[in-house]
Amino acid sequence: VPDAKAAKAEERVLKEAFETFAQQNREYQLDEERRLAYVAVTRARGELLLTGSHWSGQKKPRAVSTYLAEILDELGRDAIEERTSDDADPYDGVSATLEWPLDALGERAARVHDAARAVREAAAAAPSPEVARLLAEREERDRGLRIEVPARVPASKFKDYVVGFDEALDELARPMPERPYRQTRLGTLFHRWVEERSGLVGAGSTPDEALWEIDDAEGEWSGQAAASAEDERDLARLREIFERSEWGPLQPIEVETEVDFALRLDPDAPPHIMICKLDAVYRRADRGGRIEIVDWKTGKAPRTDAEREDRLLQLALYRLAYHRRHGVPLDEIDVALFYVPDDLVLRDAEPIGERELVERWRRARGA
């Protein structure tokens, strides 16, 4: 009968389609399991424990996992012996029930809970006279705790006190370690190159080297800077900008020189020592032999007038330091900031003097 034959043919096609789908589904599940096994195995940091179980309450023993067998074979280990239905289940008749999640305290739970309850009861009760005196003493000590400004102050830190005195003190009380950022390393490499180019020898490292902070994401990082290929590319650009700058053809008279001087910032306290590290000092023949102190910057240039004014405070201290050390009149000393990446020169036509520096410090401290 034609209709019966067609129906059987269609049934055969459907059966093959279902079988194909089932086979593809099994292959997909195997791929997913293999992916999961790969993820589980590769997450081990140092050691990996592989286990399997023939028995877990079922009637027939399980076969060894394909993945476990493959790993053992790859490692050259002996294969695990298979079990058959004739083998006895060693756990037959043995059962255990566990609650999940497990108590992390385990057998210590009762003791820990008792201790916690005792602590809560003690906290709610009034302290004994001895404990009350100890608590009062601690509170009094904490109220009187105040961080004072160190006797030695880097000139590049001066602006931090003037901008936010309490914040600068908080940083001293809770210093945070700073990683040597790439911009810091680049600044160090550039300063070193300018020093070597001059043929002069700077002051070298000093006991105060640790006081130099990362200044405007640049800083004076005193570590040994290792230049990467990217560093070399950026350094080449900075060199090119410097070579065509007004200081390119000039010979400095000093490089990387540290000058310290005493400055009485507080009337009722001993003078503080200002630590000034001068990047370069020039005698400008084109300006009648005037002295010029230049600070090289490889970080970001100031974006506002307030930022510009704050950063020039450092140069005002440099100017005063050079005057104290060499006796050069203040009105014959010029100062400049050279932001090399931007080819930007900032000069202070009327740098502030000692009196205004002290007044700004005292205003900041009083505020």
Short mmCIF file of C-alpha atoms in Angstrom, two decimals:
data_model
loop_
_atom_site.label_atom_id
_atom_site.label_comp_id
_atom_site.label_asym_id
_atom_site.label_seq_id
_atom_site.Cartn_x
_atom_site.Cartn_y
_atom_site.Cartn_z
CA VAL A 1 0.00 0.00 0.00
CA PRO A 2 1.63 3.29 -1.06
CA ASP A 3 0.36 5.26 1.94
CA ALA A 4 1.70 2.68 4.41
CA LYS A 5 5.09 2.68 2.74
CA ALA A 6 5.27 6.47 2.83
CA ALA A 7 4.34 6.50 6.51
CA LYS A 8 7.06 3.98 7.36
CA ALA A 9 9.62 5.96 5.35
CA GLU A 10 8.66 9.13 7.20
CA GLU A 11 8.87 7.30 10.53
CA ARG A 12 12.35 6.09 9.62
CA VAL A 13 13.46 9.63 8.76
CA LEU A 14 12.12 10.97 12.04
CA LYS A 15 13.80 8.17 14.02
CA GLU A 16 17.15 8.89 12.35
CA ALA A 17 16.69 12.60 13.04
CA PHE A 18 16.00 11.91 16.74
CA GLU A 19 19.03 9.61 16.96
CA THR A 20 21.22 12.21 15.26
CA PHE A 21 19.95 14.88 17.65
CA ALA A 22 20.58 12.65 20.66
CA GLN A 23 24.11 11.85 19.47
CA GLN A 24 24.88 15.53 18.86
CA ASN A 25 23.49 16.34 22.29
CA ARG A 26 25.74 13.70 23.90
CA GLU A 27 28.77 15.10 22.05
CA TYR A 28 27.83 18.61 23.16
CA GLN A 29 27.52 17.49 26.79
CA LEU A 30 30.90 15.75 26.57
CA ASP A 31 32.49 18.93 25.22
CA GLU A 32 30.94 20.92 28.06
CA GLU A 33 32.17 18.42 30.63
CA ARG A 34 35.66 18.48 29.15
CA ARG A 35 35.64 22.27 29.25
CA LEU A 36 34.57 22.18 32.90
CA ALA A 37 37.25 19.63 33.72
CA TYR A 38 39.88 21.82 32.05
CA VAL A 39 38.78 24.85 34.07
CA ALA A 40 38.85 22.86 37.32
CA VAL A 41 42.32 21.41 36.68
CA THR A 42 43.96 24.64 35.51
CA ARG A 43 42.77 26.63 38.54
CA ALA A 44 45.23 24.86 40.85
CA ARG A 45 48.02 27.21 41.97
CA GLY A 46 50.58 24.69 43.23
CA GLU A 47 49.15 21.24 43.87
CA LEU A 48 46.14 19.37 42.46
CA LEU A 49 44.36 16.43 44.14
CA LEU A 50 42.49 14.12 41.75
CA THR A 51 40.03 11.64 43.28
CA GLY A 52 37.25 9.31 42.17
CA SER A 53 34.67 7.02 43.77
CA HIS A 54 33.36 3.68 42.56
CA TRP A 55 30.66 3.60 45.22
CA SER A 56 28.30 6.25 46.55
CA GLY A 57 25.11 4.36 47.42
CA GLN A 58 24.21 3.06 43.96
CA LYS A 59 23.67 -0.60 43.03
CA LYS A 60 26.49 -0.91 40.48
CA PRO A 61 30.03 0.51 40.74
CA ARG A 62 30.89 3.55 38.68
CA ALA A 63 33.49 3.37 35.92
CA VAL A 64 36.66 5.42 36.23
CA SER A 65 36.24 8.95 34.92
CA THR A 66 37.51 9.40 31.39
CA TYR A 67 39.34 12.57 32.41
CA LEU A 68 40.98 10.91 35.42
CA ALA A 69 42.12 7.99 33.25
CA GLU A 70 43.54 10.35 30.59
CA ILE A 71 45.46 12.39 33.15
CA LEU A 72 46.94 9.28 34.78
CA ASP A 73 47.96 7.97 31.37
CA GLU A 74 49.56 11.30 30.46
CA LEU A 75 51.52 11.27 33.72
CA GLY A 76 52.64 7.69 33.18
CA ARG A 77 50.82 6.46 36.30
CA ASP A 78 49.17 3.05 36.74
CA ALA A 79 45.57 2.82 35.63
CA ILE A 80 42.85 2.43 38.24
CA GLU A 81 41.37 -1.07 38.39
CA GLU A 82 37.74 -1.19 37.32
CA ARG A 83 35.06 -2.70 39.54
CA THR A 84 32.33 -5.13 38.44
CA SER A 85 28.89 -6.01 39.74
CA ASP A 86 30.42 -9.01 41.47
CA ASP A 87 32.48 -6.76 43.72
CA ALA A 88 31.01 -6.00 47.12
CA ASP A 89 30.17 -2.42 48.06
CA PRO A 90 32.44 -1.66 51.06
CA TYR A 91 29.99 1.01 52.26
CA ASP A 92 26.88 -1.16 52.04
CA GLY A 93 24.80 -0.56 55.16
CA VAL A 94 26.95 2.40 56.22
CA SER A 95 25.33 5.86 55.89
CA ALA A 96 25.90 9.36 57.21
CA THR A 97 23.93 12.59 57.00
CA LEU A 98 25.58 16.00 56.88
CA GLU A 99 24.11 19.49 56.97
CA TRP A 100 25.22 22.07 54.45
CA PRO A 101 26.78 24.53 54.77
CA LEU A 102 29.11 23.04 57.34
CA ASP A 103 29.75 24.99 60.56
CA ALA A 104 33.17 26.58 60.09
CA LEU A 105 33.81 26.45 63.82
CA GLY A 106 33.35 22.69 63.95
CA GLU A 107 33.82 21.19 67.41
CA ARG A 108 34.91 24.62 68.73
CA ALA A 109 31.49 26.14 68.06
CA ALA A 110 30.15 25.79 71.63
CA ARG A 111 33.29 27.30 73.21
CA VAL A 112 33.42 30.20 70.73
CA HIS A 113 29.73 31.03 71.23
CA ASP A 114 30.16 30.94 75.00
CA ALA A 115 33.15 33.29 74.77
CA ALA A 116 31.24 35.70 72.50
CA ARG A 117 28.34 35.77 74.94
CA ALA A 118 30.72 36.49 77.84
CA VAL A 119 32.26 39.38 75.89
CA ARG A 120 28.85 40.90 75.13
CA GLU A 121 27.84 40.66 78.79
CA ALA A 122 31.10 42.25 79.92
CA ALA A 123 30.72 45.07 77.39
CA ALA A 124 27.22 45.83 78.66
CA ALA A 125 28.33 45.95 82.29
CA ALA A 126 30.05 48.96 83.88
CA PRO A 127 33.87 48.66 83.79
CA SER A 128 35.76 48.06 86.98
CA PRO A 129 37.57 51.06 88.54
CA GLU A 130 40.92 49.82 87.19
CA VAL A 131 39.58 49.43 83.64
CA ALA A 132 37.83 52.81 83.82
CA ARG A 133 41.10 54.53 84.74
CA LEU A 134 42.92 52.79 81.86
CA LEU A 135 40.22 53.84 79.37
CA ALA A 136 40.32 57.43 80.60
CA GLU A 137 44.10 57.48 80.30
CA ARG A 138 43.92 56.22 76.71
CA GLU A 139 41.29 58.78 75.77
CA GLU A 140 43.35 61.60 77.25
CA ARG A 141 46.45 60.43 75.42
CA ASP A 142 44.59 60.24 72.10
CA ARG A 143 43.20 63.76 72.51
CA GLY A 144 46.67 65.15 73.14
CA LEU A 145 48.25 63.33 70.21
CA ARG A 146 49.41 65.83 67.58
CA ILE A 147 51.89 65.36 64.81
CA GLU A 148 54.36 68.20 64.56
CA VAL A 149 56.10 69.39 61.42
CA PRO A 150 59.54 67.75 61.14
CA ALA A 151 62.57 69.91 61.76
CA ARG A 152 63.70 69.33 58.15
CA VAL A 153 61.22 70.27 55.43
CA PRO A 154 61.84 69.62 51.70
CA ALA A 155 61.16 72.74 49.66
CA SER A 156 58.90 70.73 47.36
CA LYS A 157 56.72 69.89 50.40
CA PHE A 158 56.37 73.52 51.48
CA LYS A 159 53.42 74.10 49.15
CA ASP A 160 51.57 71.12 50.65
CA TYR A 161 51.62 72.78 54.08
CA VAL A 162 50.56 76.14 52.64
CA VAL A 163 47.71 74.64 50.58
CA GLY A 164 46.40 72.30 53.31
CA PHE A 165 48.30 72.30 56.59
CA ASP A 166 46.19 69.70 58.42
CA GLU A 167 46.10 67.40 55.39
CA ALA A 168 49.90 67.51 55.18
CA LEU A 169 50.14 66.60 58.88
CA ASP A 170 47.66 63.74 58.40
CA GLU A 171 49.88 62.38 55.65
CA LEU A 172 52.80 62.41 58.08
CA ALA A 173 50.73 60.61 60.73
CA ARG A 174 49.51 57.95 58.30
CA PRO A 175 52.05 57.75 55.50
CA MET A 176 51.07 55.62 52.54
CA PRO A 177 53.77 53.85 50.51
CA GLU A 178 53.93 55.04 46.93
CA ARG A 179 54.94 52.82 44.07
CA PRO A 180 57.55 54.13 41.62
CA TYR A 181 55.23 55.09 38.78
CA ARG A 182 56.51 55.11 35.22
CA GLN A 183 56.30 58.93 35.08
CA THR A 184 58.53 59.06 38.16
CA ARG A 185 61.08 56.80 36.50
CA LEU A 186 61.04 58.92 33.34
CA GLY A 187 61.66 62.08 35.38
CA THR A 188 64.61 60.41 37.10
CA LEU A 189 66.10 59.35 33.76
CA PHE A 190 65.74 62.84 32.33
CA HIS A 191 67.35 64.52 35.36
CA ARG A 192 70.20 62.04 35.18
CA TRP A 193 70.68 62.71 31.46
CA VAL A 194 70.82 66.51 31.97
CA GLU A 195 73.35 66.03 34.75
CA GLU A 196 75.57 63.75 32.63
CA ARG A 197 75.22 66.07 29.64
CA SER A 198 76.54 69.00 31.66
CA GLY A 199 79.76 67.19 32.54
CA LEU A 200 79.35 68.32 36.15
CA VAL A 201 78.93 66.15 39.21
CA GLY A 202 75.84 66.69 41.33
CA ALA A 203 75.61 66.39 45.08
CA GLY A 204 74.77 62.68 44.91
CA SER A 205 72.58 60.92 47.44
CA THR A 206 72.23 62.37 50.93
CA PRO A 207 70.68 61.27 54.23
CA ASP A 208 67.63 63.32 53.22
CA GLU A 209 67.10 61.40 49.98
CA ALA A 210 64.11 59.58 51.48
CA LEU A 211 62.35 62.92 52.01
CA TRP A 212 61.87 63.53 48.30
CA GLU A 213 58.29 62.75 47.48
CA ILE A 214 56.58 62.14 44.17
CA ASP A 215 56.00 65.74 43.13
CA ASP A 216 53.19 66.32 40.64
CA ALA A 217 53.39 62.69 39.46
CA GLU A 218 57.07 63.21 38.75
CA GLY A 219 59.22 63.42 41.86
CA GLU A 220 62.83 62.69 42.64
CA TRP A 221 62.84 58.93 42.73
CA SER A 222 66.26 57.92 44.02
CA GLY A 223 66.10 54.27 42.96
CA GLN A 224 68.03 52.85 40.07
CA ALA A 225 65.77 53.51 37.11
CA ALA A 226 65.66 50.81 34.46
CA ALA A 227 64.61 52.22 31.10
CA SER A 228 62.15 50.25 28.99
CA ALA A 229 61.74 50.65 25.24
CA GLU A 230 58.79 52.96 25.88
CA ASP A 231 60.89 54.98 28.33
CA GLU A 232 63.60 55.39 25.70
CA ARG A 233 61.09 56.70 23.15
CA ASP A 234 59.68 59.27 25.55
CA LEU A 235 63.14 60.18 26.82
CA ALA A 236 64.33 60.80 23.26
CA ARG A 237 61.47 63.27 22.79
CA LEU A 238 62.33 65.07 26.05
CA ARG A 239 65.97 65.30 24.98
CA GLU A 240 64.98 66.78 21.64
CA ILE A 241 62.80 69.43 23.32
CA PHE A 242 65.58 70.28 25.78
CA GLU A 243 68.21 70.58 23.05
CA ARG A 244 66.21 73.24 21.21
CA SER A 245 65.23 75.09 24.41
CA GLU A 246 66.99 78.25 25.58
CA TRP A 247 69.09 76.11 27.97
CA GLY A 248 70.24 73.71 25.26
CA PRO A 249 73.35 75.73 24.27
CA LEU A 250 74.10 76.91 27.81
CA GLN A 251 76.51 75.39 30.33
CA PRO A 252 75.25 75.27 33.92
CA ILE A 253 77.51 76.19 36.81
CA GLU A 254 75.82 73.75 39.17
CA VAL A 255 73.60 70.66 38.77
CA GLU A 256 71.67 68.59 41.32
CA THR A 257 72.98 70.65 44.23
CA GLU A 258 71.44 70.45 47.69
CA VAL A 259 71.34 73.66 49.70
CA ASP A 260 69.90 73.71 53.22
CA PHE A 261 69.12 76.82 55.25
CA ALA A 262 67.32 77.72 58.47
CA LEU A 263 63.96 79.49 58.32
CA ARG A 264 62.00 80.51 61.42
CA LEU A 265 58.45 79.62 60.45
CA ASP A 266 56.93 79.70 63.93
CA PRO A 267 57.85 82.47 66.38
CA ASP A 268 57.66 80.17 69.41
CA ALA A 269 59.61 77.26 67.93
CA PRO A 270 63.17 76.67 66.75
CA PRO A 271 63.88 77.38 63.06
CA HIS A 272 63.08 74.68 60.51
CA ILE A 273 65.69 73.53 58.02
CA MET A 274 64.57 73.98 54.41
CA ILE A 275 66.01 71.30 52.11
CA CYS A 276 66.43 72.66 48.59
CA LYS A 277 67.65 70.43 45.75
CA LEU A 278 68.48 72.67 42.79
CA ASP A 279 68.24 70.90 39.43
CA ALA A 280 70.43 73.40 37.59
CA VAL A 281 71.94 76.86 38.11
CA TYR A 282 73.06 79.07 35.22
CA ARG A 283 74.93 82.37 34.99
CA ARG A 284 73.12 84.06 32.11
CA ALA A 285 75.63 86.07 30.10
CA ASP A 286 72.74 87.24 27.92
CA ARG A 287 71.22 88.88 31.01
CA GLY A 288 74.21 90.67 32.38
CA GLY A 289 75.54 87.71 34.36
CA ARG A 290 72.38 87.17 36.40
CA ILE A 291 71.94 83.88 38.23
CA GLU A 292 69.06 81.66 37.08
CA ILE A 293 67.80 78.58 38.95
CA VAL A 294 65.84 76.15 36.78
CA ASP A 295 63.73 73.22 37.93
CA TRP A 296 63.07 70.54 35.28
CA LYS A 297 59.57 69.08 35.29
CA THR A 298 58.45 66.03 33.33
CA GLY A 299 55.00 65.80 34.94
CA LYS A 300 51.79 67.65 34.21
CA ALA A 301 51.90 71.44 33.94
CA PRO A 302 49.65 73.49 36.28
CA ARG A 303 46.16 74.04 34.90
CA THR A 304 45.08 77.03 36.99
CA ASP A 305 46.64 80.23 38.28
CA ALA A 306 46.36 78.88 41.83
CA GLU A 307 48.32 75.74 40.91
CA ARG A 308 50.94 77.85 39.16
CA GLU A 309 51.33 80.09 42.21
CA ASP A 310 51.64 77.10 44.56
CA ARG A 311 54.37 75.45 42.50
CA LEU A 312 56.38 78.66 42.30
CA LEU A 313 56.65 78.64 46.12
CA GLN A 314 59.29 75.95 45.74
CA LEU A 315 61.39 78.25 43.53
CA ALA A 316 61.01 81.12 45.99
CA LEU A 317 62.70 78.91 48.58
CA TYR A 318 65.41 77.93 46.07
CA ARG A 319 66.09 81.60 45.41
CA LEU A 320 66.38 82.33 49.12
CA ALA A 321 68.61 79.28 49.66
CA TYR A 322 71.04 80.33 46.92
CA HIS A 323 71.16 83.87 48.33
CA ARG A 324 71.97 82.50 51.80
CA ARG A 325 74.65 80.10 50.52
CA HIS A 326 76.49 82.35 48.03
CA GLY A 327 75.60 85.88 49.11
CA VAL A 328 74.19 86.79 45.69
CA PRO A 329 71.64 89.61 46.08
CA LEU A 330 68.06 88.38 45.74
CA ASP A 331 67.29 90.90 43.03
CA GLU A 332 70.01 89.30 40.87
CA ILE A 333 68.57 85.76 41.06
CA ASP A 334 65.92 84.55 38.62
CA VAL A 335 63.91 81.32 38.87
CA ALA A 336 62.10 79.24 36.28
CA LEU A 337 60.09 76.03 35.92
CA PHE A 338 60.53 74.18 32.62
CA TYR A 339 57.77 71.65 31.88
CA VAL A 340 59.67 69.73 29.24
CA PRO A 341 56.87 67.56 27.72
CA ASP A 342 54.82 70.71 27.04
CA ASP A 343 57.87 72.86 26.15
CA LEU A 344 56.43 75.32 28.69
CA VAL A 345 58.49 77.80 30.72
CA LEU A 346 57.01 79.42 33.84
CA ARG A 347 58.85 82.38 35.35
CA ASP A 348 58.03 84.42 38.40
CA ALA A 349 58.65 88.03 37.51
CA GLU A 350 58.24 89.05 41.16
CA PRO A 351 59.11 86.05 43.35
CA ILE A 352 57.99 86.40 46.94
CA GLY A 353 60.55 86.97 49.67
CA GLU A 354 61.23 85.50 53.06
CA ARG A 355 58.64 87.55 54.93
CA GLU A 356 55.76 86.54 52.67
CA LEU A 357 56.84 82.89 52.71
CA VAL A 358 56.69 82.89 56.51
CA GLU A 359 53.37 84.76 56.54
CA ARG A 360 51.75 82.27 54.18
CA TRP A 361 52.98 79.38 56.34
CA ARG A 362 51.60 80.97 59.52
CA ARG A 363 48.24 81.75 57.89
CA ALA A 364 47.94 78.14 56.76
CA ARG A 365 48.86 76.84 60.21
CA GLY A 366 46.42 79.18 61.92
CA ALA A 367 43.62 78.12 59.59
#
